[in-house]
Amino acid sequence: MSDTPEHTQNASFAQVGDVLRDHQSFVLLSHVRPDGDAIGSQLALGYALMALGKSVRLINEDGLPENLAFLPGSERIESPPAEPFDVEVAIALDTATYPRLGERALHAASKAGLWVNIDHHISNTRYGDVILIDSTSPATGQILYDLITSLGLPMPAETRDAIYVAVSTDTGSFQYPSTTAKTYDMAADLIRRGVNVGAINSATYDESPFRRLELMRALLNTLERSPDGMVAHWLLRDHVRVDLGLMPEDSEGLIDFIRAIRGVRVAVFFEELADGKIRVSMRSKDRRLDVCKIAAEFGGGGHALAAGIRMKGPLDVAKAAVLDSIRRRVDEVSRES
Ligand code: 5GP
Ligand code: MN
């Protein structure tokens, strides 16, 4: 993969279309610990390419999470094979940095001669040969909807449903401020094309495994709020993951409960990972409190209102450092206003 400055300009939809039409074999990748937008984007573009008669592999470092297995066609999501395979084009979806694609997935895709990077993270490092990054888009799935419809590519049912779920999950069910009239127009079009709204939303949101609520109970026991009520956090120690038999996706979205507390401006979730690293997940309700910038101080990234870090432990040290940085920023903003 090359990473030269002349590739920092966005490609046009027509240029991306040429890449898709002029090649026969593709591998589509997305980030580690994939969420609805990551897997949804792989399925959306993957099935459109399959409908064009292309040879397509859909690979994720961590495989298909159980909570997204309801998506039609998701059985095509594979864990990385041990050996690299012959493929012309690799397409990275919804992934801000090259390493977040995962080491084994990158090794498997390493024979690709051309790399395409399609994403909506403002922190995207613009790796790859052909780049399509729109940080105003609420989800990579919405960029793919625009791409597929404007190029007149096929939209099989797998693509249609995957786009709906990608955008629904990345917008907190069409709620976050990145949601625009265009997003609702897109959703309306997908419904006209046959999305079953009731069924797809209940499969997305009403099928939690019981252990997810047990996790919630454990998290609530660790909930703390700063004296001024502006910063709230909770944490997950590794033994709780083991005791409850948790899967990585079980915590997905739970941070929204502390984000939703009145007076809270920044919500933080600290998680001890099996490898000893600490995963930090942050949400802000105030554009001036840009959590992507705070994440970047620790090598993480994301969006202004939702960002994350994977950092060195132990948990208590990481927690103190991140909360300290948030506190300094909250104090700065309070002084400005
Ligand atoms: P979440 O908190 O839901 O895991 O992630 C929120 C946002 O931050 C997502 O857009 C995600 O891609 C990004 N993000 C989460 N963790 C990391 C990380 O370790 N590095 C980078 N660069 N971005 C992250
Ligand atoms: Mn996304």
mmCIF file of C-alpha atoms and ligand atoms in Angstrom:
data_model
loop_
_atom_site.group_PDB
_atom_site.id
_atom_site.type_symbol
_atom_site.label_atom_id
_atom_site.label_comp_id
_atom_site.label_asym_id
_atom_site.label_seq_id
_atom_site.Cartn_x
_atom_site.Cartn_y
_atom_site.Cartn_z
ATOM 1 C CA MET A 1 0.000 0.000 0.000
ATOM 2 C CA SER A 2 1.323 3.458 -0.834
ATOM 3 C CA ASP A 3 0.663 6.482 1.321
ATOM 4 C CA THR A 4 1.906 9.386 -0.770
ATOM 5 C CA PRO A 5 0.741 12.999 -0.564
ATOM 6 C CA GLU A 6 -0.788 13.115 -4.064
ATOM 7 C CA HIS A 7 -3.486 10.745 -2.802
ATOM 8 C CA THR A 8 -4.746 13.091 -0.126
ATOM 9 C CA GLN A 9 -7.401 14.558 -2.458
ATOM 10 C CA ASN A 10 -10.788 12.876 -2.500
ATOM 11 C CA ALA A 11 -11.585 10.858 -5.592
ATOM 12 C CA SER A 12 -14.847 11.627 -7.400
ATOM 13 C CA PHE A 13 -17.680 9.070 -7.369
ATOM 14 C CA ALA A 14 -16.932 8.520 -11.087
ATOM 15 C CA GLN A 15 -13.281 7.699 -10.304
ATOM 16 C CA VAL A 16 -14.316 5.233 -7.592
ATOM 17 C CA GLY A 17 -16.834 3.814 -10.081
ATOM 18 C CA ASP A 18 -14.028 3.246 -12.609
ATOM 19 C CA VAL A 19 -12.035 1.320 -9.998
ATOM 20 C CA LEU A 20 -15.059 -0.842 -9.209
ATOM 21 C CA ARG A 21 -15.929 -1.519 -12.871
ATOM 22 C CA ASP A 22 -12.354 -1.993 -14.147
ATOM 23 C CA HIS A 23 -11.344 -4.720 -11.690
ATOM 24 C CA GLN A 24 -12.647 -8.219 -11.081
ATOM 25 C CA SER A 25 -11.557 -9.185 -7.549
ATOM 26 C CA PHE A 26 -12.051 -7.267 -4.316
ATOM 27 C CA VAL A 27 -11.488 -7.712 -0.612
ATOM 28 C CA LEU A 28 -13.558 -5.458 1.657
ATOM 29 C CA LEU A 29 -12.287 -4.743 5.166
ATOM 30 C CA SER A 30 -13.497 -2.786 8.201
ATOM 31 C CA HIS A 31 -12.224 -1.951 11.677
ATOM 32 C CA VAL A 32 -11.507 -4.231 14.637
ATOM 33 C CA ARG A 33 -14.434 -4.740 17.048
ATOM 34 C CA PRO A 34 -16.806 -3.982 14.185
ATOM 35 C CA ASP A 35 -20.071 -2.134 14.767
ATOM 36 C CA GLY A 36 -23.171 -1.826 12.599
ATOM 37 C CA ASP A 37 -21.606 0.730 10.270
ATOM 38 C CA ALA A 38 -18.452 -1.382 9.798
ATOM 39 C CA ILE A 39 -20.174 -4.692 8.985
ATOM 40 C CA GLY A 40 -23.109 -2.926 7.297
ATOM 41 C CA SER A 41 -20.735 -1.076 4.961
ATOM 42 C CA GLN A 42 -18.918 -4.292 4.042
ATOM 43 C CA LEU A 43 -22.204 -6.035 3.228
ATOM 44 C CA ALA A 44 -23.636 -3.003 1.417
ATOM 45 C CA LEU A 45 -20.774 -2.531 -1.025
ATOM 46 C CA GLY A 46 -19.944 -6.242 -1.080
ATOM 47 C CA TYR A 47 -23.388 -7.331 -2.305
ATOM 48 C CA ALA A 48 -23.571 -4.491 -4.841
ATOM 49 C CA LEU A 49 -20.248 -5.727 -6.289
ATOM 50 C CA MET A 50 -21.400 -9.361 -6.218
ATOM 51 C CA ALA A 51 -24.528 -8.313 -8.124
ATOM 52 C CA LEU A 52 -22.179 -6.859 -10.766
ATOM 53 C CA GLY A 53 -20.576 -10.313 -11.068
ATOM 54 C CA LYS A 54 -17.388 -9.438 -9.198
ATOM 55 C CA SER A 55 -15.418 -11.804 -7.023
ATOM 56 C CA VAL A 56 -15.658 -10.435 -3.464
ATOM 57 C CA ARG A 57 -14.363 -11.448 -0.037
ATOM 58 C CA LEU A 58 -15.584 -9.728 3.136
ATOM 59 C CA ILE A 59 -12.994 -9.997 5.888
ATOM 60 C CA ASN A 60 -12.941 -8.624 9.413
ATOM 61 C CA GLU A 61 -10.137 -9.085 11.941
ATOM 62 C CA ASP A 62 -12.682 -10.076 14.614
ATOM 63 C CA GLY A 63 -15.180 -11.875 12.384
ATOM 64 C CA LEU A 64 -18.945 -11.351 12.494
ATOM 65 C CA PRO A 65 -20.318 -10.259 15.904
ATOM 66 C CA GLU A 66 -23.384 -12.164 17.072
ATOM 67 C CA ASN A 67 -25.511 -9.004 17.345
ATOM 68 C CA LEU A 68 -25.210 -8.382 13.571
ATOM 69 C CA ALA A 69 -25.748 -11.961 12.430
ATOM 70 C CA PHE A 70 -29.394 -11.088 11.609
ATOM 71 C CA LEU A 71 -28.230 -9.013 8.625
ATOM 72 C CA PRO A 72 -29.091 -10.832 5.403
ATOM 73 C CA GLY A 73 -25.945 -12.134 3.754
ATOM 74 C CA SER A 74 -23.812 -11.673 6.889
ATOM 75 C CA GLU A 75 -22.635 -15.304 6.666
ATOM 76 C CA ARG A 76 -20.213 -14.033 4.002
ATOM 77 C CA ILE A 77 -18.223 -12.094 6.646
ATOM 78 C CA GLU A 78 -15.073 -14.137 7.320
ATOM 79 C CA SER A 79 -12.275 -14.050 9.868
ATOM 80 C CA PRO A 80 -8.919 -13.505 8.116
ATOM 81 C CA PRO A 81 -7.438 -16.586 6.436
ATOM 82 C CA ALA A 82 -3.864 -17.317 7.592
ATOM 83 C CA GLU A 83 -2.309 -16.844 4.147
ATOM 84 C CA PRO A 84 -2.556 -13.879 1.766
ATOM 85 C CA PHE A 85 -4.721 -14.591 -1.307
ATOM 86 C CA ASP A 86 -4.688 -13.173 -4.826
ATOM 87 C CA VAL A 87 -6.867 -10.100 -5.126
ATOM 88 C CA GLU A 88 -6.673 -6.910 -7.202
ATOM 89 C CA VAL A 89 -8.326 -4.292 -4.986
ATOM 90 C CA ALA A 90 -8.667 -3.864 -1.210
ATOM 91 C CA ILE A 91 -11.348 -1.510 0.078
ATOM 92 C CA ALA A 92 -11.150 -0.255 3.670
ATOM 93 C CA LEU A 93 -14.513 0.874 5.022
ATOM 94 C CA ASP A 94 -15.347 2.985 8.089
ATOM 95 C CA THR A 95 -11.750 2.724 9.367
ATOM 96 C CA ALA A 96 -9.850 5.869 10.374
ATOM 97 C CA THR A 97 -6.349 4.404 10.463
ATOM 98 C CA TYR A 98 -4.605 1.597 8.579
ATOM 99 C CA PRO A 99 -3.650 -0.373 11.769
ATOM 100 C CA ARG A 100 -7.308 -0.399 12.912
ATOM 101 C CA LEU A 101 -7.992 -2.839 10.050
ATOM 102 C CA GLY A 102 -6.143 -5.437 12.167
ATOM 103 C CA GLU A 103 -2.845 -7.226 11.591
ATOM 104 C CA ARG A 104 -4.236 -10.544 10.380
ATOM 105 C CA ALA A 105 -6.753 -8.889 8.048
ATOM 106 C CA LEU A 106 -4.000 -6.692 6.574
ATOM 107 C CA HIS A 107 -1.761 -9.703 6.068
ATOM 108 C CA ALA A 108 -4.561 -11.625 4.317
ATOM 109 C CA ALA A 109 -5.231 -8.660 1.970
ATOM 110 C CA SER A 110 -1.555 -7.836 1.381
ATOM 111 C CA LYS A 111 -1.492 -8.968 -2.269
ATOM 112 C CA ALA A 112 -3.946 -6.219 -3.292
ATOM 113 C CA GLY A 113 -2.298 -3.800 -5.734
ATOM 114 C CA LEU A 114 -4.734 -0.945 -5.181
ATOM 115 C CA TRP A 115 -6.148 0.353 -1.887
ATOM 116 C CA VAL A 116 -9.393 2.287 -1.604
ATOM 117 C CA ASN A 117 -10.295 4.102 1.635
ATOM 118 C CA ILE A 118 -13.974 5.060 2.127
ATOM 119 C CA ASP A 119 -14.841 6.601 5.493
ATOM 120 C CA HIS A 120 -16.563 9.368 7.467
ATOM 121 C CA HIS A 121 -14.101 9.838 10.372
ATOM 122 C CA ILE A 122 -12.630 13.329 10.607
ATOM 123 C CA SER A 123 -9.498 11.716 12.086
ATOM 124 C CA ASN A 124 -8.985 9.516 8.985
ATOM 125 C CA THR A 125 -5.262 9.517 8.131
ATOM 126 C CA ARG A 126 -6.059 9.355 4.376
ATOM 127 C CA TYR A 127 -4.105 6.166 3.739
ATOM 128 C CA GLY A 128 -4.472 4.300 0.445
ATOM 129 C CA ASP A 129 -4.459 5.107 -3.291
ATOM 130 C CA VAL A 130 -8.069 6.148 -3.881
ATOM 131 C CA ILE A 131 -9.716 8.077 -1.081
ATOM 132 C CA LEU A 132 -13.329 8.998 -0.449
ATOM 133 C CA ILE A 133 -13.753 10.614 2.954
ATOM 134 C CA ASP A 134 -16.744 12.709 3.953
ATOM 135 C CA SER A 135 -16.660 13.672 7.620
ATOM 136 C CA THR A 136 -20.053 15.407 7.282
ATOM 137 C CA SER A 137 -21.687 12.046 6.621
ATOM 138 C CA PRO A 138 -23.200 10.444 9.744
ATOM 139 C CA ALA A 139 -22.135 6.957 8.645
ATOM 140 C CA THR A 140 -19.984 5.267 6.032
ATOM 141 C CA GLY A 141 -23.208 3.515 5.007
ATOM 142 C CA GLN A 142 -24.651 6.845 3.851
ATOM 143 C CA ILE A 143 -21.567 7.557 1.693
ATOM 144 C CA LEU A 144 -22.048 4.121 0.106
ATOM 145 C CA TYR A 145 -25.742 4.837 -0.501
ATOM 146 C CA ASP A 146 -24.749 8.018 -2.365
ATOM 147 C CA LEU A 147 -22.045 6.186 -4.282
ATOM 148 C CA ILE A 148 -24.257 3.226 -5.261
ATOM 149 C CA THR A 149 -27.247 5.345 -6.280
ATOM 150 C CA SER A 150 -25.246 7.961 -8.154
ATOM 151 C CA LEU A 151 -23.270 5.329 -10.098
ATOM 152 C CA GLY A 152 -26.420 3.318 -10.794
ATOM 153 C CA LEU A 153 -24.933 0.190 -9.181
ATOM 154 C CA PRO A 154 -27.288 -2.641 -8.227
ATOM 155 C CA MET A 155 -28.961 -2.488 -4.790
ATOM 156 C CA PRO A 156 -29.891 -6.036 -3.786
ATOM 157 C CA ALA A 157 -31.852 -6.589 -0.547
ATOM 158 C CA GLU A 158 -28.633 -7.355 1.379
ATOM 159 C CA THR A 159 -27.209 -3.952 0.386
ATOM 160 C CA ARG A 160 -30.433 -2.101 1.143
ATOM 161 C CA ASP A 161 -30.864 -3.591 4.644
ATOM 162 C CA ALA A 162 -27.167 -3.215 5.475
ATOM 163 C CA ILE A 163 -27.197 0.498 4.619
ATOM 164 C CA TYR A 164 -30.275 1.052 6.769
ATOM 165 C CA VAL A 165 -28.680 -0.672 9.784
ATOM 166 C CA ALA A 166 -25.277 0.999 9.245
ATOM 167 C CA VAL A 167 -26.842 4.454 9.345
ATOM 168 C CA SER A 168 -29.361 3.656 12.086
ATOM 169 C CA THR A 169 -26.675 2.344 14.450
ATOM 170 C CA ASP A 170 -24.161 5.149 13.758
ATOM 171 C CA THR A 171 -26.780 7.869 14.312
ATOM 172 C CA GLY A 172 -28.248 6.446 17.547
ATOM 173 C CA SER A 173 -31.441 5.548 15.620
ATOM 174 C CA PHE A 174 -31.431 8.715 13.484
ATOM 175 C CA GLN A 175 -31.001 10.998 16.504
ATOM 176 C CA TYR A 176 -27.459 12.446 16.573
ATOM 177 C CA PRO A 177 -26.883 15.955 15.141
ATOM 178 C CA SER A 178 -25.047 14.473 12.130
ATOM 179 C CA THR A 179 -28.476 13.217 10.983
ATOM 180 C CA THR A 180 -29.824 15.507 8.259
ATOM 181 C CA ALA A 181 -32.819 15.721 5.929
ATOM 182 C CA LYS A 182 -30.660 13.825 3.441
ATOM 183 C CA THR A 183 -30.353 10.972 5.937
ATOM 184 C CA TYR A 184 -34.140 10.781 6.316
ATOM 185 C CA ASP A 185 -34.581 11.017 2.521
ATOM 186 C CA MET A 186 -32.204 8.092 2.211
ATOM 187 C CA ALA A 187 -34.099 6.103 4.866
ATOM 188 C CA ALA A 188 -37.403 6.844 3.094
ATOM 189 C CA ASP A 189 -35.931 5.637 -0.192
ATOM 190 C CA LEU A 190 -34.648 2.436 1.443
ATOM 191 C CA ILE A 191 -38.117 1.814 2.907
ATOM 192 C CA ARG A 192 -39.671 2.322 -0.544
ATOM 193 C CA ARG A 193 -37.161 -0.200 -1.857
ATOM 194 C CA GLY A 194 -38.483 -2.727 0.656
ATOM 195 C CA VAL A 195 -36.817 -2.351 4.074
ATOM 196 C CA ASN A 196 -39.194 -3.790 6.697
ATOM 197 C CA VAL A 197 -38.863 -1.056 9.341
ATOM 198 C CA GLY A 198 -40.476 -2.877 12.280
ATOM 199 C CA ALA A 199 -38.634 -6.139 11.687
ATOM 200 C CA ILE A 200 -35.221 -4.597 11.056
ATOM 201 C CA ASN A 201 -35.395 -2.299 14.091
ATOM 202 C CA SER A 202 -36.498 -5.038 16.426
ATOM 203 C CA ALA A 203 -33.697 -7.280 15.134
ATOM 204 C CA THR A 204 -31.247 -4.405 15.689
ATOM 205 C CA TYR A 205 -32.452 -3.142 19.076
ATOM 206 C CA ASP A 206 -34.779 -5.650 20.765
ATOM 207 C CA GLU A 207 -32.640 -8.774 20.810
ATOM 208 C CA SER A 208 -30.120 -8.126 23.587
ATOM 209 C CA PRO A 209 -28.618 -11.205 25.180
ATOM 210 C CA PHE A 210 -29.413 -11.347 28.925
ATOM 211 C CA ARG A 211 -25.702 -10.932 29.754
ATOM 212 C CA ARG A 212 -25.828 -7.418 28.253
ATOM 213 C CA LEU A 213 -28.194 -6.372 31.048
ATOM 214 C CA GLU A 214 -25.996 -8.137 33.600
ATOM 215 C CA LEU A 215 -23.125 -6.064 32.213
ATOM 216 C CA MET A 216 -25.241 -2.938 32.608
ATOM 217 C CA ARG A 217 -25.832 -3.814 36.264
ATOM 218 C CA ALA A 218 -22.068 -4.259 36.812
ATOM 219 C CA LEU A 219 -21.334 -0.943 35.051
ATOM 220 C CA LEU A 220 -23.947 0.923 37.102
ATOM 221 C CA ASN A 221 -22.152 -0.220 40.251
ATOM 222 C CA THR A 222 -19.036 1.678 39.083
ATOM 223 C CA LEU A 223 -20.805 4.848 37.876
ATOM 224 C CA GLU A 224 -19.243 8.091 39.075
ATOM 225 C CA ARG A 225 -19.885 11.740 38.299
ATOM 226 C CA SER A 226 -17.631 14.760 38.782
ATOM 227 C CA PRO A 227 -18.737 17.157 41.570
ATOM 228 C CA ASP A 228 -20.053 19.646 38.980
ATOM 229 C CA GLY A 229 -21.972 16.843 37.256
ATOM 230 C CA MET A 230 -20.409 17.516 33.862
ATOM 231 C CA VAL A 231 -18.313 14.366 33.463
ATOM 232 C CA ALA A 232 -19.596 10.870 34.186
ATOM 233 C CA HIS A 233 -17.820 7.568 33.727
ATOM 234 C CA TRP A 234 -18.102 3.879 34.416
ATOM 235 C CA LEU A 235 -15.703 1.020 33.980
ATOM 236 C CA LEU A 236 -15.405 -2.649 33.202
ATOM 237 C CA ARG A 237 -12.699 -4.781 34.790
ATOM 238 C CA ASP A 238 -11.507 -7.842 32.926
ATOM 239 C CA HIS A 239 -12.740 -10.318 35.566
ATOM 240 C CA VAL A 240 -16.325 -9.106 34.974
ATOM 241 C CA ARG A 241 -15.948 -9.893 31.273
ATOM 242 C CA VAL A 242 -14.809 -13.397 32.211
ATOM 243 C CA ASP A 243 -17.450 -13.918 34.940
ATOM 244 C CA LEU A 244 -20.353 -12.857 32.717
ATOM 245 C CA GLY A 245 -18.981 -14.487 29.535
ATOM 246 C CA LEU A 246 -19.166 -11.150 27.708
ATOM 247 C CA MET A 247 -18.636 -10.671 23.985
ATOM 248 C CA PRO A 248 -16.960 -7.432 22.762
ATOM 249 C CA GLU A 249 -20.222 -6.173 21.208
ATOM 250 C CA ASP A 250 -22.177 -6.510 24.486
ATOM 251 C CA SER A 251 -21.136 -3.026 25.639
ATOM 252 C CA GLU A 252 -22.023 -1.380 22.296
ATOM 253 C CA GLY A 253 -24.202 1.684 22.884
ATOM 254 C CA LEU A 254 -24.452 1.354 26.683
ATOM 255 C CA ILE A 255 -22.451 4.573 27.077
ATOM 256 C CA ASP A 256 -25.522 6.392 25.766
ATOM 257 C CA PHE A 257 -27.190 5.826 29.149
ATOM 258 C CA ILE A 258 -24.613 7.964 30.960
ATOM 259 C CA ARG A 259 -24.411 10.439 28.104
ATOM 260 C CA ALA A 260 -28.156 10.932 28.610
ATOM 261 C CA ILE A 261 -27.850 12.105 32.244
ATOM 262 C CA ARG A 262 -28.994 15.706 32.654
ATOM 263 C CA GLY A 263 -26.015 18.023 33.150
ATOM 264 C CA VAL A 264 -23.479 15.532 31.796
ATOM 265 C CA ARG A 265 -21.394 17.005 28.980
ATOM 266 C CA VAL A 266 -18.870 14.207 28.551
ATOM 267 C CA ALA A 267 -19.463 10.486 29.171
ATOM 268 C CA VAL A 268 -16.586 8.023 29.375
ATOM 269 C CA PHE A 269 -16.385 4.242 29.440
ATOM 270 C CA PHE A 270 -13.129 2.529 30.457
ATOM 271 C CA GLU A 271 -12.670 -1.121 29.614
ATOM 272 C CA GLU A 272 -9.813 -3.419 30.602
ATOM 273 C CA LEU A 273 -9.051 -5.664 27.614
ATOM 274 C CA ALA A 274 -7.805 -9.255 27.814
ATOM 275 C CA ASP A 275 -4.375 -8.147 26.498
ATOM 276 C CA GLY A 276 -3.985 -5.633 29.366
ATOM 277 C CA LYS A 277 -4.656 -2.607 27.135
ATOM 278 C CA ILE A 278 -7.397 -0.161 28.036
ATOM 279 C CA ARG A 279 -10.176 0.758 25.651
ATOM 280 C CA VAL A 280 -11.660 4.191 26.245
ATOM 281 C CA SER A 281 -14.933 5.248 24.698
ATOM 282 C CA MET A 282 -16.036 8.895 24.932
ATOM 283 C CA ARG A 283 -19.182 10.825 24.054
ATOM 284 C CA SER A 284 -19.746 14.590 24.181
ATOM 285 C CA LYS A 285 -22.940 16.631 24.058
ATOM 286 C CA ASP A 286 -21.125 19.884 23.300
ATOM 287 C CA ARG A 287 -19.240 20.638 20.039
ATOM 288 C CA ARG A 288 -16.749 22.784 21.998
ATOM 289 C CA LEU A 289 -15.828 19.708 24.015
ATOM 290 C CA ASP A 290 -14.313 17.853 21.064
ATOM 291 C CA VAL A 291 -13.602 14.331 22.338
ATOM 292 C CA CYS A 292 -11.773 13.433 19.106
ATOM 293 C CA LYS A 293 -9.104 15.981 20.072
ATOM 294 C CA ILE A 294 -8.869 14.530 23.583
ATOM 295 C CA ALA A 295 -8.614 11.004 22.111
ATOM 296 C CA ALA A 296 -5.867 12.184 19.750
ATOM 297 C CA GLU A 297 -3.693 13.216 22.734
ATOM 298 C CA PHE A 298 -3.584 9.515 23.623
ATOM 299 C CA GLY A 299 -3.260 8.141 20.093
ATOM 300 C CA GLY A 300 -6.984 7.577 19.508
ATOM 301 C CA GLY A 301 -9.490 9.257 17.208
ATOM 302 C CA GLY A 302 -13.074 9.330 15.941
ATOM 303 C CA HIS A 303 -15.534 12.215 15.688
ATOM 304 C CA ALA A 304 -16.040 15.447 17.667
ATOM 305 C CA LEU A 305 -18.933 13.959 19.640
ATOM 306 C CA ALA A 306 -17.883 10.273 19.720
ATOM 307 C CA ALA A 307 -14.315 9.076 19.950
ATOM 308 C CA GLY A 308 -12.174 6.282 21.318
ATOM 309 C CA ILE A 309 -8.691 5.264 22.412
ATOM 310 C CA ARG A 310 -6.827 2.007 22.896
ATOM 311 C CA MET A 311 -4.046 2.768 25.383
ATOM 312 C CA LYS A 312 -1.555 1.282 27.805
ATOM 313 C CA GLY A 313 -2.811 0.159 31.229
ATOM 314 C CA PRO A 314 -3.148 -0.232 34.074
ATOM 315 C CA LEU A 315 -6.745 0.902 34.200
ATOM 316 C CA ASP A 316 -6.379 3.314 37.111
ATOM 317 C CA VAL A 317 -3.464 5.167 35.494
ATOM 318 C CA ALA A 318 -5.182 5.429 32.102
ATOM 319 C CA LYS A 319 -8.398 6.558 33.748
ATOM 320 C CA ALA A 320 -6.687 9.290 35.783
ATOM 321 C CA ALA A 321 -4.852 10.617 32.696
ATOM 322 C CA VAL A 322 -7.935 10.734 30.459
ATOM 323 C CA LEU A 323 -10.222 12.218 33.133
ATOM 324 C CA ASP A 324 -7.557 14.843 33.830
ATOM 325 C CA SER A 325 -7.402 15.868 30.180
ATOM 326 C CA ILE A 326 -11.207 16.050 29.973
ATOM 327 C CA ARG A 327 -11.340 18.127 33.151
ATOM 328 C CA ARG A 328 -8.831 20.642 31.754
ATOM 329 C CA ARG A 329 -10.893 21.023 28.573
ATOM 330 C CA VAL A 330 -14.201 21.300 30.485
ATOM 331 C CA ASP A 331 -12.681 24.028 32.675
ATOM 332 C CA GLU A 332 -11.387 25.905 29.606
ATOM 333 C CA VAL A 333 -14.813 25.832 27.981
ATOM 334 C CA SER A 334 -16.509 26.924 31.221
ATOM 335 C CA ARG A 335 -14.146 29.918 31.445
ATOM 336 C CA GLU A 336 -14.830 30.851 27.789
ATOM 337 C CA SER A 337 -18.605 30.938 28.285
HETATM 338 P P1 5GP B 1 -16.781 3.698 20.153
HETATM 339 O O1 5GP B 1 -16.692 4.501 21.396
HETATM 340 O O2 5GP B 1 -18.185 3.491 19.715
HETATM 341 O O3 5GP B 1 -15.959 2.462 20.163
HETATM 342 O O4 5GP B 1 -16.097 4.597 19.042
HETATM 343 C C1 5GP B 1 -16.512 5.921 18.799
HETATM 344 C C2 5GP B 1 -15.777 6.443 17.599
HETATM 345 O O5 5GP B 1 -14.394 6.550 17.868
HETATM 346 C C3 5GP B 1 -15.900 5.541 16.400
HETATM 347 O O6 5GP B 1 -16.075 6.362 15.288
HETATM 348 C C4 5GP B 1 -14.598 4.798 16.343
HETATM 349 O O7 5GP B 1 -14.246 4.472 15.049
HETATM 350 C C5 5GP B 1 -13.625 5.759 16.979
HETATM 351 N N1 5GP B 1 -12.643 5.032 17.755
HETATM 352 C C6 5GP B 1 -12.883 4.208 18.786
HETATM 353 N N2 5GP B 1 -11.748 3.682 19.289
HETATM 354 C C7 5GP B 1 -10.744 4.195 18.542
HETATM 355 C C8 5GP B 1 -9.311 4.031 18.561
HETATM 356 O O8 5GP B 1 -8.741 3.296 19.364
HETATM 357 N N3 5GP B 1 -8.623 4.725 17.602
HETATM 358 C C9 5GP B 1 -9.233 5.532 16.695
HETATM 359 N N4 5GP B 1 -8.466 6.167 15.797
HETATM 360 N N5 5GP B 1 -10.554 5.706 16.663
HETATM 361 C C10 5GP B 1 -11.319 5.050 17.557
HETATM 362 MN MN MN B 2 -19.014 4.696 11.236
#
